[in-house]
Structures are given as C-alpha cells and as structure tokens.
PDB file of C-alpha atoms in Angstrom:
ATOM      1  CA  MET A  55      19.575 -11.813 -16.723  1.00  0.00           C
ATOM      2  CA  ASN A  56      22.911 -10.256 -17.753  1.00  0.00           C
ATOM      3  CA  ARG A  57      24.823  -7.644 -15.801  1.00  0.00           C
ATOM      4  CA  ALA A  58      23.667  -4.728 -17.930  1.00  0.00           C
ATOM      5  CA  ALA A  59      20.021  -5.657 -17.425  1.00  0.00           C
ATOM      6  CA  ILE A  60      20.562  -5.983 -13.672  1.00  0.00           C
ATOM      7  CA  GLY A  61      22.209  -2.585 -13.661  1.00  0.00           C
ATOM      8  CA  ARG A  62      19.307  -0.964 -15.512  1.00  0.00           C
ATOM      9  CA  LEU A  63      16.893  -2.575 -13.070  1.00  0.00           C
ATOM     10  CA  VAL A  64      18.779  -1.251 -10.030  1.00  0.00           C
ATOM     11  CA  VAL A  65      19.045   2.210 -11.590  1.00  0.00           C
ATOM     12  CA  ARG A  66      15.250   2.336 -11.586  1.00  0.00           C
ATOM     13  CA  LEU A  67      15.497   2.750  -7.823  1.00  0.00           C
ATOM     14  CA  TYR A  68      16.660   6.320  -8.480  1.00  0.00           C
ATOM     15  CA  PRO A  69      14.187   9.182  -9.050  1.00  0.00           C
ATOM     16  CA  ARG A  70      13.233   9.757 -12.674  1.00  0.00           C
ATOM     17  CA  ASP A  71      15.283  12.952 -13.063  1.00  0.00           C
ATOM     18  CA  VAL A  72      18.444  11.164 -11.919  1.00  0.00           C
ATOM     19  CA  ARG A  73      17.747   8.212 -14.229  1.00  0.00           C
ATOM     20  CA  ASP A  74      17.242  10.509 -17.193  1.00  0.00           C
ATOM     21  CA  ALA A  75      20.383  12.538 -16.480  1.00  0.00           C
ATOM     22  CA  ALA A  76      22.830   9.866 -15.367  1.00  0.00           C
ATOM     23  CA  GLY A  77      21.219   6.449 -15.854  1.00  0.00           C
ATOM     24  CA  ARG A  78      23.561   5.250 -18.619  1.00  0.00           C
ATOM     25  CA  GLU A  79      26.603   6.554 -16.768  1.00  0.00           C
ATOM     26  CA  LEU A  80      25.609   4.679 -13.610  1.00  0.00           C
ATOM     27  CA  VAL A  81      25.148   1.435 -15.534  1.00  0.00           C
ATOM     28  CA  GLY A  82      28.463   2.000 -17.299  1.00  0.00           C
ATOM     29  CA  THR A  83      30.264   2.488 -13.987  1.00  0.00           C
ATOM     30  CA  LEU A  84      28.751  -0.753 -12.751  1.00  0.00           C
ATOM     31  CA  LEU A  85      29.890  -2.675 -15.839  1.00  0.00           C
ATOM     32  CA  ASP A  86      33.391  -1.198 -15.574  1.00  0.00           C
ATOM     33  CA  ALA A  87      33.591  -2.485 -12.005  1.00  0.00           C
ATOM     34  CA  GLY A  88      32.452  -5.892 -13.232  1.00  0.00           C
ATOM     35  CA  GLU A  89      35.385  -6.095 -15.601  1.00  0.00           C
ATOM     36  CA  ALA A  90      37.740  -6.026 -12.625  1.00  0.00           C
ATOM     37  CA  SER A  91      36.104  -8.890 -10.734  1.00  0.00           C
ATOM     38  CA  SER A  92      32.764 -10.338  -9.689  1.00  0.00           C
ATOM     39  CA  THR A  93      33.353  -9.086  -6.155  1.00  0.00           C
ATOM     40  CA  ALA A  94      33.888  -5.531  -7.386  1.00  0.00           C
ATOM     41  CA  TYR A  95      30.704  -5.821  -9.434  1.00  0.00           C
ATOM     42  CA  LEU A  96      28.663  -6.929  -6.416  1.00  0.00           C
ATOM     43  CA  VAL A  97      30.138  -4.197  -4.218  1.00  0.00           C
ATOM     44  CA  GLN A  98      29.335  -1.546  -6.832  1.00  0.00           C
ATOM     45  CA  LEU A  99      25.856  -3.011  -7.316  1.00  0.00           C
ATOM     46  CA  ALA A 100      25.158  -2.789  -3.572  1.00  0.00           C
ATOM     47  CA  SER A 101      26.462   0.767  -3.493  1.00  0.00           C
ATOM     48  CA  LEU A 102      24.312   1.685  -6.479  1.00  0.00           C
ATOM     49  CA  ALA A 103      21.195   0.243  -4.840  1.00  0.00           C
ATOM     50  CA  ARG A 104      21.898   1.960  -1.530  1.00  0.00           C
ATOM     51  CA  SER A 105      22.448   5.333  -3.193  1.00  0.00           C
ATOM     52  CA  GLY A 106      19.329   4.877  -5.310  1.00  0.00           C
ATOM     53  CA  LEU A 107      17.132   4.150  -2.309  1.00  0.00           C
ATOM     54  CA  ARG A 108      18.646   7.099  -0.460  1.00  0.00           C
ATOM     55  CA  ALA A 109      17.993   9.457  -3.394  1.00  0.00           C
ATOM     56  CA  ARG A 110      14.459   8.111  -3.830  1.00  0.00           C
ATOM     57  CA  ALA A 111      13.717   8.550  -0.120  1.00  0.00           C
ATOM     58  CA  LYS A 112      14.973  12.139  -0.163  1.00  0.00           C
ATOM     59  CA  THR A 113      12.876  12.980  -3.228  1.00  0.00           C
ATOM     60  CA  GLU A 114       9.708  11.392  -1.920  1.00  0.00           C
ATOM     61  CA  LEU A 115       9.961  12.650   1.657  1.00  0.00           C
ATOM     62  CA  THR A 116      10.554  16.248   0.612  1.00  0.00           C
ATOM     63  CA  ARG A 117       7.525  16.501  -1.675  1.00  0.00           C
ATOM     64  CA  PRO A 118       4.921  19.125  -0.659  1.00  0.00           C
ATOM     65  CA  ILE A 119       2.789  18.005   2.283  1.00  0.00           C
ATOM     66  CA  GLY A 120      -0.403  18.530   0.300  1.00  0.00           C
ATOM     67  CA  GLN A 121       0.803  16.252  -2.481  1.00  0.00           C
ATOM     68  CA  ILE A 122       1.778  13.495  -0.044  1.00  0.00           C
ATOM     69  CA  ALA A 123      -1.564  13.817   1.788  1.00  0.00           C
ATOM     70  CA  ALA A 124      -3.609  13.693  -1.423  1.00  0.00           C
ATOM     71  CA  SER A 125      -1.605  10.737  -2.694  1.00  0.00           C
ATOM     72  CA  ALA A 126      -1.974   8.942   0.643  1.00  0.00           C
ATOM     73  CA  LEU A 127      -5.751   9.347   0.376  1.00  0.00           C
ATOM     74  CA  CYS A 128      -5.698   7.870  -3.143  1.00  0.00           C
ATOM     75  CA  TRP A 129      -3.547   5.015  -1.900  1.00  0.00           C
ATOM     76  CA  LEU A 130      -5.943   4.409   1.004  1.00  0.00           C
ATOM     77  CA  ALA A 131      -8.789   3.905  -1.467  1.00  0.00           C
ATOM     78  CA  VAL A 132      -6.796   1.592  -3.739  1.00  0.00           C
ATOM     79  CA  VAL A 133      -5.297  -0.583  -1.004  1.00  0.00           C
ATOM     80  CA  ASP A 134      -8.693  -0.843   0.678  1.00  0.00           C
ATOM     81  CA  ALA A 135      -9.981  -2.605  -2.434  1.00  0.00           C
ATOM     82  CA  MET A 136      -6.908  -4.843  -2.316  1.00  0.00           C
ATOM     83  CA  SER A 137      -7.376  -5.535   1.410  1.00  0.00           C
ATOM     84  CA  VAL A 138     -11.032  -6.499   1.001  1.00  0.00           C
ATOM     85  CA  THR A 139     -10.181  -9.049  -1.694  1.00  0.00           C
ATOM     86  CA  VAL A 140      -7.204 -10.474   0.190  1.00  0.00           C
ATOM     87  CA  SER A 141      -9.235 -10.690   3.408  1.00  0.00           C
ATOM     88  CA  PHE A 142     -12.036 -12.534   1.632  1.00  0.00           C
ATOM     89  CA  VAL A 143      -9.717 -14.980  -0.104  1.00  0.00           C
ATOM     90  CA  GLY A 144      -7.531 -15.516   2.971  1.00  0.00           C
ATOM     91  CA  THR A 145     -10.359 -16.180   5.415  1.00  0.00           C
ATOM     92  CA  GLN A 146     -12.184 -18.442   2.954  1.00  0.00           C
ATOM     93  CA  LEU A 147      -9.030 -20.490   2.378  1.00  0.00           C
ATOM     94  CA  TYR A 148      -8.278 -20.635   6.103  1.00  0.00           C
ATOM     95  CA  TRP A 149     -11.754 -21.760   7.100  1.00  0.00           C
ATOM     96  CA  GLY A 150     -12.366 -23.894   4.006  1.00  0.00           C
ATOM     97  CA  GLY A 151     -15.159 -21.753   2.593  1.00  0.00           C
ATOM     98  CA  SER A 152     -16.172 -21.193  -1.007  1.00  0.00           C
ATOM     99  CA  LEU A 153     -14.280 -18.678  -3.123  1.00  0.00           C
ATOM    100  CA  GLY A 154     -17.243 -18.291  -5.459  1.00  0.00           C
ATOM    101  CA  GLY A 155     -20.651 -16.715  -5.061  1.00  0.00           C
ATOM    102  CA  SER A 156     -23.206 -14.688  -6.970  1.00  0.00           C
ATOM    103  CA  SER A 157     -22.213 -12.557  -9.934  1.00  0.00           C
ATOM    104  CA  LEU A 158     -22.453  -9.453  -7.743  1.00  0.00           C
ATOM    105  CA  THR A 159     -20.194 -11.023  -5.117  1.00  0.00           C
ATOM    106  CA  ILE A 160     -17.625 -12.028  -7.733  1.00  0.00           C
ATOM    107  CA  THR A 161     -17.737  -8.536  -9.203  1.00  0.00           C
ATOM    108  CA  TYR A 162     -17.260  -6.928  -5.794  1.00  0.00           C
ATOM    109  CA  TYR A 163     -14.559  -9.226  -4.399  1.00  0.00           C
ATOM    110  CA  TYR A 164     -12.612 -10.104  -7.535  1.00  0.00           C
ATOM    111  CA  ILE A 165     -13.283  -8.290 -10.799  1.00  0.00           C
ATOM    112  CA  LEU A 166     -13.447  -4.651  -9.725  1.00  0.00           C
ATOM    113  CA  PRO A 167     -10.594  -4.770  -7.155  1.00  0.00           C
ATOM    114  CA  LEU A 168      -8.266  -6.465  -9.657  1.00  0.00           C
ATOM    115  CA  LEU A 169      -9.156  -3.932 -12.341  1.00  0.00           C
ATOM    116  CA  ILE A 170      -8.582  -1.106  -9.848  1.00  0.00           C
ATOM    117  CA  LEU A 171      -5.124  -2.418  -8.967  1.00  0.00           C
ATOM    118  CA  ILE A 172      -4.095  -3.095 -12.567  1.00  0.00           C
ATOM    119  CA  LEU A 173      -5.321   0.224 -13.956  1.00  0.00           C
ATOM    120  CA  PHE A 174      -3.858   2.189 -11.062  1.00  0.00           C
ATOM    121  CA  THR A 175      -0.507   0.507 -11.640  1.00  0.00           C
ATOM    122  CA  LEU A 176      -0.743   1.503 -15.317  1.00  0.00           C
ATOM    123  CA  ARG A 177      -1.477   5.133 -14.288  1.00  0.00           C
ATOM    124  CA  ARG A 178      -5.032   5.093 -15.598  1.00  0.00           C
ATOM    125  CA  ASN A 179      -6.182   7.298 -12.745  1.00  0.00           C
ATOM    126  CA  ARG A 180      -9.602   8.460 -13.930  1.00  0.00           C
ATOM    127  CA  ILE A 181     -10.940   5.039 -14.886  1.00  0.00           C
ATOM    128  CA  THR A 182      -9.507   3.697 -11.610  1.00  0.00           C
ATOM    129  CA  GLY A 183     -11.504   6.306  -9.722  1.00  0.00           C
ATOM    130  CA  VAL A 184     -14.689   5.557 -11.664  1.00  0.00           C
ATOM    131  CA  LEU A 185     -14.379   1.830 -10.993  1.00  0.00           C
ATOM    132  CA  GLY A 186     -13.662   2.592  -7.348  1.00  0.00           C
ATOM    133  CA  VAL A 187     -16.866   4.596  -7.004  1.00  0.00           C
ATOM    134  CA  ALA A 188     -18.777   1.740  -8.656  1.00  0.00           C
ATOM    135  CA  TRP A 189     -17.132  -0.692  -6.236  1.00  0.00           C
ATOM    136  CA  LEU A 190     -18.281   1.376  -3.246  1.00  0.00           C
ATOM    137  CA  ALA A 191     -21.780   1.642  -4.729  1.00  0.00           C
ATOM    138  CA  ILE A 192     -22.010  -2.163  -4.900  1.00  0.00           C
ATOM    139  CA  PHE A 193     -20.893  -2.364  -1.274  1.00  0.00           C
ATOM    140  CA  LEU A 194     -23.590   0.093  -0.160  1.00  0.00           C
ATOM    141  CA  TYR A 195     -26.202  -1.771  -2.218  1.00  0.00           C
ATOM    142  CA  GLN A 196     -25.266  -5.041  -0.511  1.00  0.00           C
ATOM    143  CA  HIS A 197     -25.166  -3.443   2.956  1.00  0.00           C
ATOM    144  CA  GLN A 198     -28.152  -1.111   3.048  1.00  0.00           C
ATOM    145  CA  LEU A 199     -28.503  -1.587   6.800  1.00  0.00           C
ATOM    146  CA  ILE A 200     -24.834  -0.850   7.533  1.00  0.00           C
ATOM    147  CA  SER A 201     -24.160   0.712  10.928  1.00  0.00           C
ATOM    148  CA  THR A 202     -22.875   4.257  11.255  1.00  0.00           C
ATOM    149  CA  VAL A 203     -19.534   3.005  12.546  1.00  0.00           C
ATOM    150  CA  GLY A 204     -19.203   0.555   9.655  1.00  0.00           C
ATOM    151  CA  PHE A 205     -20.037   3.288   7.172  1.00  0.00           C
ATOM    152  CA  ILE A 206     -17.397   5.602   8.655  1.00  0.00           C
ATOM    153  CA  GLN A 207     -14.809   2.829   8.457  1.00  0.00           C
ATOM    154  CA  LEU A 208     -15.506   1.699   4.909  1.00  0.00           C
ATOM    155  CA  VAL A 209     -16.843   4.570   2.809  1.00  0.00           C
ATOM    156  CA  PRO A 210     -15.981   8.297   3.283  1.00  0.00           C
ATOM    157  CA  LEU A 211     -12.178   8.291   3.027  1.00  0.00           C
ATOM    158  CA  GLN A 212     -12.213   5.669   0.293  1.00  0.00           C
ATOM    159  CA  ALA A 213     -14.750   7.703  -1.690  1.00  0.00           C
ATOM    160  CA  ALA A 214     -12.610  10.823  -1.284  1.00  0.00           C
ATOM    161  CA  GLY A 215      -9.552   8.968  -2.599  1.00  0.00           C
ATOM    162  CA  PHE A 216     -11.347   7.669  -5.672  1.00  0.00           C
ATOM    163  CA  ALA A 217     -12.875  11.118  -6.260  1.00  0.00           C
ATOM    164  CA  LEU A 218      -9.382  12.645  -6.291  1.00  0.00           C
ATOM    165  CA  LEU A 219      -8.315  10.156  -8.948  1.00  0.00           C
ATOM    166  CA  ILE A 220     -11.289  11.210 -11.077  1.00  0.00           C
ATOM    167  CA  ALA A 221     -10.885  14.939 -10.528  1.00  0.00           C
ATOM    168  CA  ARG A 222      -7.090  15.079 -10.925  1.00  0.00           C
ATOM    169  CA  PRO A 223      -6.235  12.205 -13.272  1.00  0.00           C
ATOM    170  CA  LYS A 224      -3.099  13.770 -14.732  1.00  0.00           C
ATOM    171  CA  ARG A 225      -1.474  14.535 -11.414  1.00  0.00           C
ATOM    172  CA  GLN A 226       1.480  12.193 -11.017  1.00  0.00           C
ATOM    173  CA  LEU A 227       1.411  10.342  -7.734  1.00  0.00           C
ATOM    174  CA  PRO A 228       4.625   9.764  -5.778  1.00  0.00           C
ATOM    175  CA  ALA A 229       6.478   6.463  -6.031  1.00  0.00           C
ATOM    176  CA  GLY A 230       5.056   3.108  -5.092  1.00  0.00           C
ATOM    177  CA  ARG A 231       2.686   1.976  -7.842  1.00  0.00           C
ATOM    178  CA  LEU A 232       4.572  -1.310  -8.280  1.00  0.00           C
ATOM    179  CA  LEU A 233       4.835  -1.977  -4.536  1.00  0.00           C
ATOM    180  CA  TRP A 234       1.257  -2.904  -3.635  1.00  0.00           C
ATOM    181  CA  PRO A 235       2.018  -6.681  -3.902  1.00  0.00           C
ATOM    182  CA  ALA A 236       4.166  -6.302  -0.751  1.00  0.00           C
ATOM    183  CA  PRO A 237       1.316  -5.274   1.582  1.00  0.00           C
ATOM    184  CA  ALA A 238      -0.991  -7.672  -0.259  1.00  0.00           C
ATOM    185  CA  ALA A 239       1.368 -10.554   0.554  1.00  0.00           C
ATOM    186  CA  ALA A 240       1.718  -9.423   4.185  1.00  0.00           C
ATOM    187  CA  TRP A 241      -2.050  -9.169   4.591  1.00  0.00           C
ATOM    188  CA  LEU A 242      -2.605 -12.573   2.960  1.00  0.00           C
ATOM    189  CA  LEU A 243      -0.025 -14.126   5.289  1.00  0.00           C
ATOM    190  CA  TYR A 244      -1.914 -12.733   8.237  1.00  0.00           C
ATOM    191  CA  GLN A 245      -5.267 -13.923   6.930  1.00  0.00           C
ATOM    192  CA  LEU A 246      -4.014 -17.425   6.116  1.00  0.00           C
ATOM    193  CA  THR A 247      -2.255 -17.950   9.427  1.00  0.00           C
ATOM    194  CA  LEU A 248      -4.298 -15.709  11.713  1.00  0.00           C
ATOM    195  CA  LEU A 249      -1.105 -15.205  13.687  1.00  0.00           C
ATOM    196  CA  GLY A 250      -2.830 -12.641  15.830  1.00  0.00           C
ATOM    197  CA  GLU A 251      -4.993 -15.356  17.352  1.00  0.00           C
ATOM    198  CA  GLN A 252      -1.890 -16.801  18.978  1.00  0.00           C
ATOM    199  CA  SER A 253       0.222 -13.728  19.655  1.00  0.00           C
ATOM    200  CA  GLY A 254       0.574 -10.047  18.949  1.00  0.00           C
ATOM    201  CA  VAL A 255       2.950 -10.723  16.070  1.00  0.00           C
ATOM    202  CA  GLY A 256       0.217 -11.155  13.490  1.00  0.00           C
ATOM    203  CA  LYS A 257      -1.509  -7.877  14.184  1.00  0.00           C
ATOM    204  CA  ILE A 258       1.669  -5.862  13.759  1.00  0.00           C
ATOM    205  CA  THR A 259       2.338  -7.391  10.330  1.00  0.00           C
ATOM    206  CA  PRO A 260       0.664  -4.374   8.691  1.00  0.00           C
ATOM    207  CA  VAL A 261       2.703  -2.018  10.876  1.00  0.00           C
ATOM    208  CA  LEU A 262       5.972  -3.688   9.913  1.00  0.00           C
ATOM    209  CA  THR A 263       4.993  -3.479   6.246  1.00  0.00           C
ATOM    210  CA  VAL A 264       4.205   0.220   6.608  1.00  0.00           C
ATOM    211  CA  LEU A 265       7.557   0.926   8.250  1.00  0.00           C
ATOM    212  CA  ALA A 266       9.416  -0.993   5.525  1.00  0.00           C
ATOM    213  CA  LEU A 267       7.745   1.056   2.776  1.00  0.00           C
ATOM    214  CA  LEU A 268       8.023   4.472   4.447  1.00  0.00           C
ATOM    215  CA  PRO A 269      11.517   5.545   3.320  1.00  0.00           C
ATOM    216  CA  TRP A 270      10.876   5.492  -0.420  1.00  0.00           C
ATOM    217  CA  ALA A 271       7.097   5.370  -0.787  1.00  0.00           C
ATOM    218  CA  PRO A 272       5.768   7.533   2.074  1.00  0.00           C
ATOM    219  CA  ALA A 273       2.389   8.235   0.471  1.00  0.00           C
ATOM    220  CA  LEU A 274       1.763   4.505   0.033  1.00  0.00           C
ATOM    221  CA  ALA A 275       2.920   3.784   3.586  1.00  0.00           C
ATOM    222  CA  VAL A 276       0.741   6.488   5.153  1.00  0.00           C
ATOM    223  CA  GLY A 277      -2.267   5.471   3.036  1.00  0.00           C
ATOM    224  CA  LEU A 278      -1.718   1.865   4.044  1.00  0.00           C
ATOM    225  CA  ALA A 279      -1.419   2.800   7.721  1.00  0.00           C
ATOM    226  CA  LEU A 280      -4.642   4.813   7.552  1.00  0.00           C
ATOM    227  CA  ASP A 281      -6.525   2.026   5.775  1.00  0.00           C
ATOM    228  CA  TRP A 282      -5.442  -0.693   8.159  1.00  0.00           C
ATOM    229  CA  GLY A 283      -5.846   1.701  11.068  1.00  0.00           C
ATOM    230  CA  LEU A 284      -9.523   1.953  10.164  1.00  0.00           C
ATOM    231  CA  THR A 285      -9.708  -1.751  10.981  1.00  0.00           C
ATOM    232  CA  ALA A 286      -9.333  -0.714  14.616  1.00  0.00           C
ATOM    233  CA  ILE A 287     -12.806   0.811  14.378  1.00  0.00           C
ATOM    234  CA  TYR A 288     -14.115  -2.606  13.405  1.00  0.00           C
ATOM    235  CA  TYR A 289     -12.603  -4.234  16.476  1.00  0.00           C
ATOM    236  CA  LEU A 290     -13.826  -1.480  18.781  1.00  0.00           C
ATOM    237  CA  ASN A 291     -17.342  -1.964  17.433  1.00  0.00           C
ATOM    238  CA  LEU A 292     -17.240  -5.760  17.131  1.00  0.00           C
ATOM    239  CA  HIS A 293     -20.303  -7.287  18.788  1.00  0.00           C
ATOM    240  CA  SER A 294     -20.545  -4.077  20.853  1.00  0.00           C
ATOM    241  CA  ILE A 295     -18.399  -5.717  23.528  1.00  0.00           C
ATOM    242  CA  ALA A 296     -14.964  -4.492  22.557  1.00  0.00           C
ATOM    243  CA  LEU A 297     -14.641  -2.086  25.466  1.00  0.00           C
ATOM    244  CA  ASN A 298     -15.201  -5.014  27.845  1.00  0.00           C
ATOM    245  CA  ASP A 299     -12.914  -7.398  25.985  1.00  0.00           C
ATOM    246  CA  PRO A 300      -9.162  -6.810  26.519  1.00  0.00           C
ATOM    247  CA  HIS A 301      -8.316  -9.094  23.586  1.00  0.00           C
ATOM    248  CA  LEU A 302     -10.302  -6.963  21.142  1.00  0.00           C
ATOM    249  CA  LEU A 303      -8.831  -3.792  22.600  1.00  0.00           C
ATOM    250  CA  VAL A 304      -5.308  -5.150  22.055  1.00  0.00           C
ATOM    251  CA  GLU A 305      -6.185  -6.084  18.469  1.00  0.00           C
ATOM    252  CA  ALA A 306      -7.553  -2.605  17.819  1.00  0.00           C
ATOM    253  CA  ALA A 307      -4.461  -0.962  19.321  1.00  0.00           C
ATOM    254  CA  GLU A 308      -2.100  -3.134  17.270  1.00  0.00           C
ATOM    255  CA  PHE A 309      -3.819  -2.122  14.044  1.00  0.00           C
ATOM    256  CA  ALA A 310      -4.140   1.553  14.969  1.00  0.00           C
ATOM    257  CA  ILE A 311      -0.540   2.024  16.108  1.00  0.00           C
ATOM    258  CA  GLY A 312       0.650   2.071  12.508  1.00  0.00           C
ATOM    259  CA  ILE A 313      -0.919   5.506  11.971  1.00  0.00           C
ATOM    260  CA  PRO A 314       1.060   7.515  14.538  1.00  0.00           C
ATOM    261  CA  LEU A 315       4.221   5.537  13.792  1.00  0.00           C
ATOM    262  CA  ALA A 316       3.941   6.197  10.073  1.00  0.00           C
ATOM    263  CA  LEU A 317       3.273   9.901  10.568  1.00  0.00           C
ATOM    264  CA  LEU A 318       6.056  10.276  13.140  1.00  0.00           C
ATOM    265  CA  ILE A 319       8.700   8.483  11.105  1.00  0.00           C
ATOM    266  CA  ALA A 320       7.652  10.265   7.906  1.00  0.00           C
ATOM    267  CA  SER A 321       7.952  13.595   9.711  1.00  0.00           C
ATOM    268  CA  VAL A 322      11.396  12.783  11.089  1.00  0.00           C
ATOM    269  CA  GLY A 323      12.567  11.475   7.711  1.00  0.00           C
ATOM    270  CA  ARG A 324      11.262  14.604   6.026  1.00  0.00           C
ATOM    271  CA  ARG A 325      13.216  16.851   8.394  1.00  0.00           C
ATOM    272  CA  LEU A 326      16.415  14.846   7.954  1.00  0.00           C
ATOM    273  CA  SER A 327      16.049  14.815   4.163  1.00  0.00           C
ATOM    274  CA  LYS A 328      15.642  18.593   4.046  1.00  0.00           C
ATOM    275  CA  ARG A 329      18.787  19.083   6.105  1.00  0.00           C
ATOM    276  CA  GLU A 330      20.940  17.069   3.699  1.00  0.00           C
TER     277      GLU A 330
END
C-alpha cells in the first residue's frame, strides 16, 4: 500500500463532513511531510490519526441522546446475533463438539446471523430488521418452554432493536458499522479459552472491549455493554443456585459492570466534548 492510500485510509477516521471538506488537503499535507523524510511522514500520520479519532469522538459523543439510545438498541440486537454465533462456535470448538446440526440449527446459528451482520454493515437496515425478527422467531420456536427470565434476557430488547431497523430504515446510525469484528474477536477469545474459569480476567474482556470502543463509537459500545450485561441475568438464574454460589455472583457482576461504566464514561465524554 502506497503512502497516498494509507493517507486516505487514515482520513476515514474523520467524520464524513470533515472528509468531504478537507480530505484531499489532509492527504496532501501528509504527502508533503513525506517528501521531507520518512520520520516526518510517520509523525504527520500519527498526528492525522490522533486528530481524526478526536474529531470522530466529539461528533459521535455530542449526537442527540435519543439518536444514541435508538442506535444502541439497534446495535444490541445486531451484536446479540453475533454473540450467539460466536458463543456456539467457541464452546463447540473448546469442548470438541460438532459445529453442524439440523437445517434449523444451521439457519439459526450461522446463516441468519451472518446475513444480519453483512447486511447491517452494508446499511441495508430494513432487511436486517426483517431477518432479525425471523431469527428471534426461530429461537422462540425452538424454545417454547423458555423461562420468564430467559425470555427477558433474549427477546424484548433485541426485538425492539430489529423493529427500529424496520421502522426507520433510512435513519443513519452513528459510526461503528465496520467495528463489530473487534467485539466478535474478544468474545471468541473468551469462549475458546474460558479465561474466566481461571480468573476474573476473562469475564472483563467484554468490558475492556466496550471501553476501547466508547470514544468513537458510543452507540456500539453502549449496545454491546447492554447485550453482554444481559448475560448477567443468565448467571443469576443459572440452575437457580446463583444467589448461593459466590462464583456465579462474581461472574454476573463482571458481565454487568460494563453497563454503568459505559454509561458513565459516555456521559463524561459527552460533557467534555460539548465544552471544547
């Protein structure tokens, strides 16, 4: 990849309005620095990336609260589909199980979640929402005797997120559509290693991922925190003994802590961004 291509890639860190107004000028400044020396090029490249992330964070954190909340709900639904697939694949690989199954299982764990992720990334919101509703319908069909707690954890918020994508397909969501592989990788790492079985490090993997994404994709980070926070309900309800099992309580707390942290840091970042 040549220097101009690298420059154009880094400029994409900036909000769209900045890219449209000054994208070529920013790349030109970078190339001018490169003519002086490789060191000057790298310094300018780092400065360009830092400024881009700062501008993106300010733009995203100062969006209307309602827009961030609605987008976070959409993200919750989408990343829940991703999390279910990654959890299935990760645990099957870890325990040596089969990755196959019936046609309905394959549709639920592989085909629909992958289509949801791909189409959402391509901004095909309405079809993403429709597929999401179908995905939830398959889940309910397969789990007709689901408990009330399990239903609360796995259906209402996800259904609301997919419904928003159907009802408001042309509404542009905040940044982050290309970032879902990051939490997918973090979740797969946890599932493959089950780090949480040995220490608390594994269970805070989602929290660390949320905090890393917050500055420039707050809606994604909050949606991710809410989705993984719902996992705490699973641990509190697990075998109906969670309240008497300190280990399960710690696991639940480690998953749930991402929610208040995400909201707190997003709030502080929003205030700081508005002051600048």
